Short mmCIF file of C-alpha atoms in Angstrom, two decimals:
data_model
loop_
_atom_site.label_atom_id
_atom_site.label_comp_id
_atom_site.label_asym_id
_atom_site.label_seq_id
_atom_site.Cartn_x
_atom_site.Cartn_y
_atom_site.Cartn_z
CA GLY A 1 3.71 -15.62 -2.86
CA PRO A 2 6.72 -13.35 -3.31
CA LYS A 3 8.16 -12.05 -0.04
CA VAL A 4 9.56 -8.68 0.91
CA LEU A 5 11.66 -8.75 4.06
CA GLN A 6 12.03 -5.73 6.33
CA ILE A 7 14.67 -5.30 9.01
CA PRO A 8 14.30 -4.32 11.81
CA SER A 9 10.71 -5.21 12.64
CA HIS A 10 10.74 -2.54 15.30
CA GLN A 11 13.16 0.00 16.73
CA ILE A 12 13.12 2.56 19.52
CA ILE A 13 15.42 5.51 18.97
CA ASP A 14 16.20 8.81 20.66
CA MET A 15 15.07 11.95 18.88
CA GLY A 16 17.88 13.42 16.81
CA GLN A 17 19.61 10.12 16.14
CA MET A 18 19.90 8.47 12.77
CA VAL A 19 17.96 5.36 11.79
CA THR A 20 18.22 3.12 8.76
CA LEU A 21 15.34 0.86 7.75
CA ASN A 22 16.26 -2.00 5.49
CA CYS A 23 14.20 -3.71 2.85
CA ASP A 24 15.05 -6.86 0.93
CA PRO A 25 12.69 -6.72 -2.06
CA VAL A 26 11.47 -9.56 -4.26
CA SER A 27 14.53 -10.74 -6.17
CA ASN A 28 13.64 -9.79 -9.75
CA HIS A 29 11.72 -6.63 -8.92
CA LEU A 30 12.88 -3.30 -10.24
CA TYR A 31 10.64 -0.70 -8.59
CA PHE A 32 10.74 0.06 -4.91
CA TYR A 33 8.51 2.08 -2.61
CA TRP A 34 8.29 3.33 0.96
CA TYR A 35 4.98 4.08 2.66
CA LYS A 36 4.36 5.52 6.13
CA GLN A 37 1.48 4.53 8.37
CA ILE A 38 0.81 6.20 11.69
CA LEU A 39 -1.03 3.89 14.09
CA GLY A 40 -4.68 3.49 13.11
CA GLN A 41 -4.40 5.78 10.12
CA GLN A 42 -4.17 5.32 6.38
CA MET A 43 -1.05 4.37 4.50
CA GLU A 44 0.74 7.35 2.92
CA PHE A 45 3.16 7.33 0.02
CA LEU A 46 6.68 8.56 0.72
CA VAL A 47 8.86 7.76 -2.26
CA ASN A 48 9.47 5.44 -5.17
CA PHE A 49 12.82 4.42 -6.61
CA TYR A 50 13.99 2.88 -9.87
CA ASN A 51 17.32 2.35 -11.53
CA GLY A 52 19.20 4.04 -8.72
CA LYS A 53 17.06 7.15 -8.70
CA VAL A 54 14.16 8.66 -6.83
CA MET A 55 11.33 8.85 -9.35
CA GLU A 56 8.73 10.56 -7.22
CA LYS A 57 8.39 11.69 -3.64
CA SER A 58 5.63 13.16 -1.53
CA LYS A 59 5.61 16.14 0.83
CA LEU A 60 6.12 13.68 3.69
CA PHE A 61 9.54 12.81 2.30
CA LYS A 62 11.39 15.51 4.20
CA ASP A 63 14.97 16.63 3.62
CA GLN A 64 15.99 14.43 6.53
CA PHE A 65 14.93 11.35 4.55
CA SER A 66 17.05 9.57 1.97
CA VAL A 67 16.83 6.30 0.07
CA GLU A 68 19.35 4.17 -1.74
CA ARG A 69 20.02 0.67 -2.96
CA PRO A 70 23.77 0.27 -3.23
CA ASP A 71 24.89 -2.53 -5.57
CA GLY A 72 21.54 -4.31 -5.60
CA SER A 73 21.59 -4.97 -1.88
CA TYR A 74 19.01 -3.73 0.60
CA PHE A 75 16.77 -0.85 -0.37
CA THR A 76 17.17 1.50 2.58
CA LEU A 77 15.31 4.42 4.09
CA LYS A 78 17.51 6.62 6.23
CA ILE A 79 16.19 9.32 8.54
CA GLN A 80 18.78 11.75 9.90
CA PRO A 81 18.02 13.33 12.29
CA THR A 82 14.84 11.69 13.54
CA ALA A 83 11.93 13.69 14.98
CA LEU A 84 9.04 12.65 17.22
CA GLU A 85 6.61 12.85 14.31
CA ASP A 86 8.60 10.19 12.46
CA SER A 87 7.16 7.57 14.80
CA ALA A 88 5.16 5.24 12.55
CA VAL A 89 5.23 1.92 10.76
CA TYR A 90 7.18 2.12 7.52
CA PHE A 91 6.24 -0.31 4.78
CA CYS A 92 8.51 -1.21 1.92
CA ALA A 93 7.03 -2.50 -1.32
CA SER A 94 8.46 -3.72 -4.59
CA SER A 95 7.04 -4.45 -8.01
CA LEU A 96 8.22 -5.96 -11.25
CA GLY A 97 7.09 -3.06 -13.38
CA ARG A 98 5.59 0.38 -13.17
CA GLY A 99 2.41 1.55 -11.46
CA GLY A 100 0.10 -0.82 -13.28
CA ASN A 101 1.82 -3.77 -11.64
CA THR A 102 1.10 -5.41 -8.31
CA LEU A 103 2.94 -4.13 -5.26
CA TYR A 104 4.32 -6.65 -2.79
CA PHE A 105 4.66 -5.30 0.74
CA GLY A 106 6.82 -6.24 3.65
CA GLU A 107 5.51 -6.67 7.19
CA GLY A 108 6.63 -3.18 8.16
CA SER A 109 9.22 -1.63 10.44
CA ARG A 110 7.73 0.01 13.52
CA LEU A 111 9.78 3.07 14.47
CA ILE A 112 9.31 4.74 17.84
CA VAL A 113 11.15 8.02 18.37
CA VAL A 114 11.36 9.12 22.00
CA GLY B 1 -4.35 14.77 -9.94
CA ASP B 2 -5.53 11.19 -9.77
CA SER B 3 -7.34 10.09 -6.63
CA VAL B 4 -9.20 7.19 -5.06
CA THR B 5 -12.14 7.72 -2.73
CA GLN B 6 -13.42 5.16 -0.27
CA THR B 7 -16.52 6.58 1.34
CA GLU B 8 -16.78 4.17 4.25
CA GLY B 9 -14.13 4.58 6.89
CA GLN B 10 -15.51 1.65 8.86
CA VAL B 11 -17.97 -1.14 8.18
CA ALA B 12 -19.36 -3.41 10.87
CA LEU B 13 -21.11 -6.64 9.84
CA SER B 14 -22.10 -9.99 11.23
CA GLU B 15 -20.91 -13.30 9.81
CA GLU B 16 -22.70 -14.33 6.59
CA ASP B 17 -23.72 -10.73 5.84
CA PHE B 18 -23.26 -9.31 2.34
CA LEU B 19 -20.36 -6.87 2.00
CA THR B 20 -20.01 -3.84 -0.23
CA ILE B 21 -17.13 -1.39 0.14
CA HIS B 22 -17.36 1.52 -2.26
CA CYS B 23 -14.43 2.73 -4.30
CA ASN B 24 -14.57 5.58 -6.79
CA TYR B 25 -11.65 6.96 -8.67
CA SER B 26 -10.70 10.08 -10.56
CA ALA B 27 -8.12 9.50 -13.26
CA SER B 28 -6.66 11.39 -16.16
CA GLY B 29 -6.04 8.21 -18.12
CA TYR B 30 -7.01 4.54 -18.11
CA PRO B 31 -5.56 3.04 -14.94
CA ALA B 32 -5.39 -0.45 -13.56
CA LEU B 33 -7.47 -0.80 -10.38
CA PHE B 34 -6.52 -2.86 -7.36
CA TRP B 35 -7.80 -4.08 -4.04
CA TYR B 36 -5.34 -4.73 -1.23
CA VAL B 37 -6.11 -6.12 2.24
CA GLN B 38 -4.19 -5.40 5.44
CA TYR B 39 -4.64 -7.73 8.41
CA PRO B 40 -3.71 -6.47 11.88
CA GLY B 41 0.04 -6.28 12.39
CA GLU B 42 0.84 -7.10 8.76
CA GLY B 43 1.65 -5.30 5.56
CA PRO B 44 -0.96 -4.90 2.82
CA GLN B 45 -1.47 -7.90 0.56
CA PHE B 46 -2.61 -7.86 -3.03
CA LEU B 47 -6.15 -9.17 -3.36
CA PHE B 48 -6.87 -8.75 -7.07
CA ARG B 49 -6.82 -6.26 -9.94
CA ALA B 50 -8.67 -5.33 -13.12
CA SER B 51 -7.17 -3.52 -16.09
CA ARG B 52 -10.02 -2.65 -18.42
CA ASP B 53 -13.64 -1.61 -18.45
CA LYS B 54 -16.12 -4.31 -17.40
CA GLU B 55 -13.36 -6.68 -16.30
CA LYS B 56 -14.11 -8.49 -13.04
CA GLY B 57 -11.35 -9.20 -10.58
CA SER B 58 -11.85 -11.77 -7.85
CA SER B 59 -10.08 -13.68 -5.12
CA ARG B 60 -11.04 -15.56 -1.94
CA GLY B 61 -14.74 -14.87 -2.54
CA PHE B 62 -14.22 -11.12 -3.00
CA GLU B 63 -14.94 -9.51 -6.34
CA ALA B 64 -15.14 -6.12 -8.03
CA THR B 65 -15.96 -5.00 -11.56
CA TYR B 66 -14.18 -2.16 -13.32
CA ASN B 67 -16.79 0.39 -14.33
CA LYS B 68 -15.40 3.19 -16.45
CA GLU B 69 -18.76 4.90 -16.82
CA THR B 70 -19.31 5.34 -13.10
CA THR B 71 -15.54 5.40 -12.33
CA SER B 72 -16.04 2.73 -9.69
CA PHE B 73 -14.51 -0.52 -8.50
CA HIS B 74 -16.69 -1.57 -5.56
CA LEU B 75 -15.60 -4.54 -3.48
CA GLN B 76 -18.23 -7.18 -2.71
CA LYS B 77 -18.46 -10.48 -0.94
CA ALA B 78 -21.61 -12.54 -0.59
CA SER B 79 -20.99 -13.92 2.89
CA VAL B 80 -18.31 -12.49 5.14
CA GLN B 81 -16.49 -14.37 7.88
CA GLU B 82 -14.89 -13.13 11.07
CA SER B 83 -11.49 -13.83 9.48
CA ASP B 84 -12.24 -11.18 6.83
CA SER B 85 -11.86 -8.47 9.47
CA ALA B 86 -9.13 -6.21 8.10
CA VAL B 87 -8.52 -2.90 6.38
CA TYR B 88 -9.24 -2.86 2.65
CA TYR B 89 -7.51 -0.45 0.30
CA CYS B 90 -8.56 0.43 -3.23
CA ALA B 91 -5.75 1.67 -5.48
CA LEU B 92 -4.98 2.70 -9.02
CA GLY B 93 -1.84 2.70 -11.12
CA TYR B 94 -0.71 3.20 -14.69
CA SER B 95 1.59 0.98 -16.69
CA ASN B 96 3.53 3.99 -17.96
CA THR B 97 4.15 5.78 -14.65
CA ASP B 98 5.65 4.78 -11.32
CA LYS B 99 2.99 6.11 -9.01
CA VAL B 100 0.36 4.03 -7.27
CA VAL B 101 -2.46 5.95 -5.60
CA PHE B 102 -4.17 4.39 -2.59
CA GLY B 103 -7.52 5.23 -1.06
CA THR B 104 -7.84 6.00 2.64
CA GLY B 105 -8.85 2.44 3.47
CA THR B 106 -12.00 0.88 4.93
CA ARG B 107 -11.83 -1.00 8.19
CA LEU B 108 -14.10 -4.06 8.13
CA GLN B 109 -15.10 -5.59 11.45
CA VAL B 110 -17.06 -8.85 11.28
CA SER B 111 -18.68 -10.16 14.43
CA PRO B 112 -19.41 -13.86 14.99
#
């Protein structure tokens, strides 16, 4: 099936530093999402993105978070500065259309903030 | 707001047992309903969906029927295997909005 690629698969970073998580979505998809999953817990919605804009974000999407997809390249999640509570697996997803369409997820980027 | 409730946090079964994972939703409109499965160390994968009342979705032996009256989309499988051990997420979404709402997930553990 369609593949979403996430880079890096895991990263360890010092608290206060910046991190960028990259997502290569399915090629013809237009809607992009980030979800956060703390180990052993449920998946939680962070943000969705369409046509160069954030469409909706949750309370977990703090001011230190930002997303962009410059020139149709990677869809990125940037955290600056990082905090200990940002340690989690971040899943990127993409879909062809709006919320009634299937989401395709990547394998996740495991972020450890120390 | 819209929500999805999965009452079982964990389900433990033996191989060849019958599986039911309950999913109820609360929606302001007429959403599409989904089941996703997440195997250990992987991202969630689409299992199947249903878009209208009484429609049955199915894949890999799993099935669920959209029930608008009871606002439910319960996942069932007649005979589970150890390889079905995973976390199962029920979700809803609308064709005219961007949001997809996930339930809290149900961890299925199948013993040989």
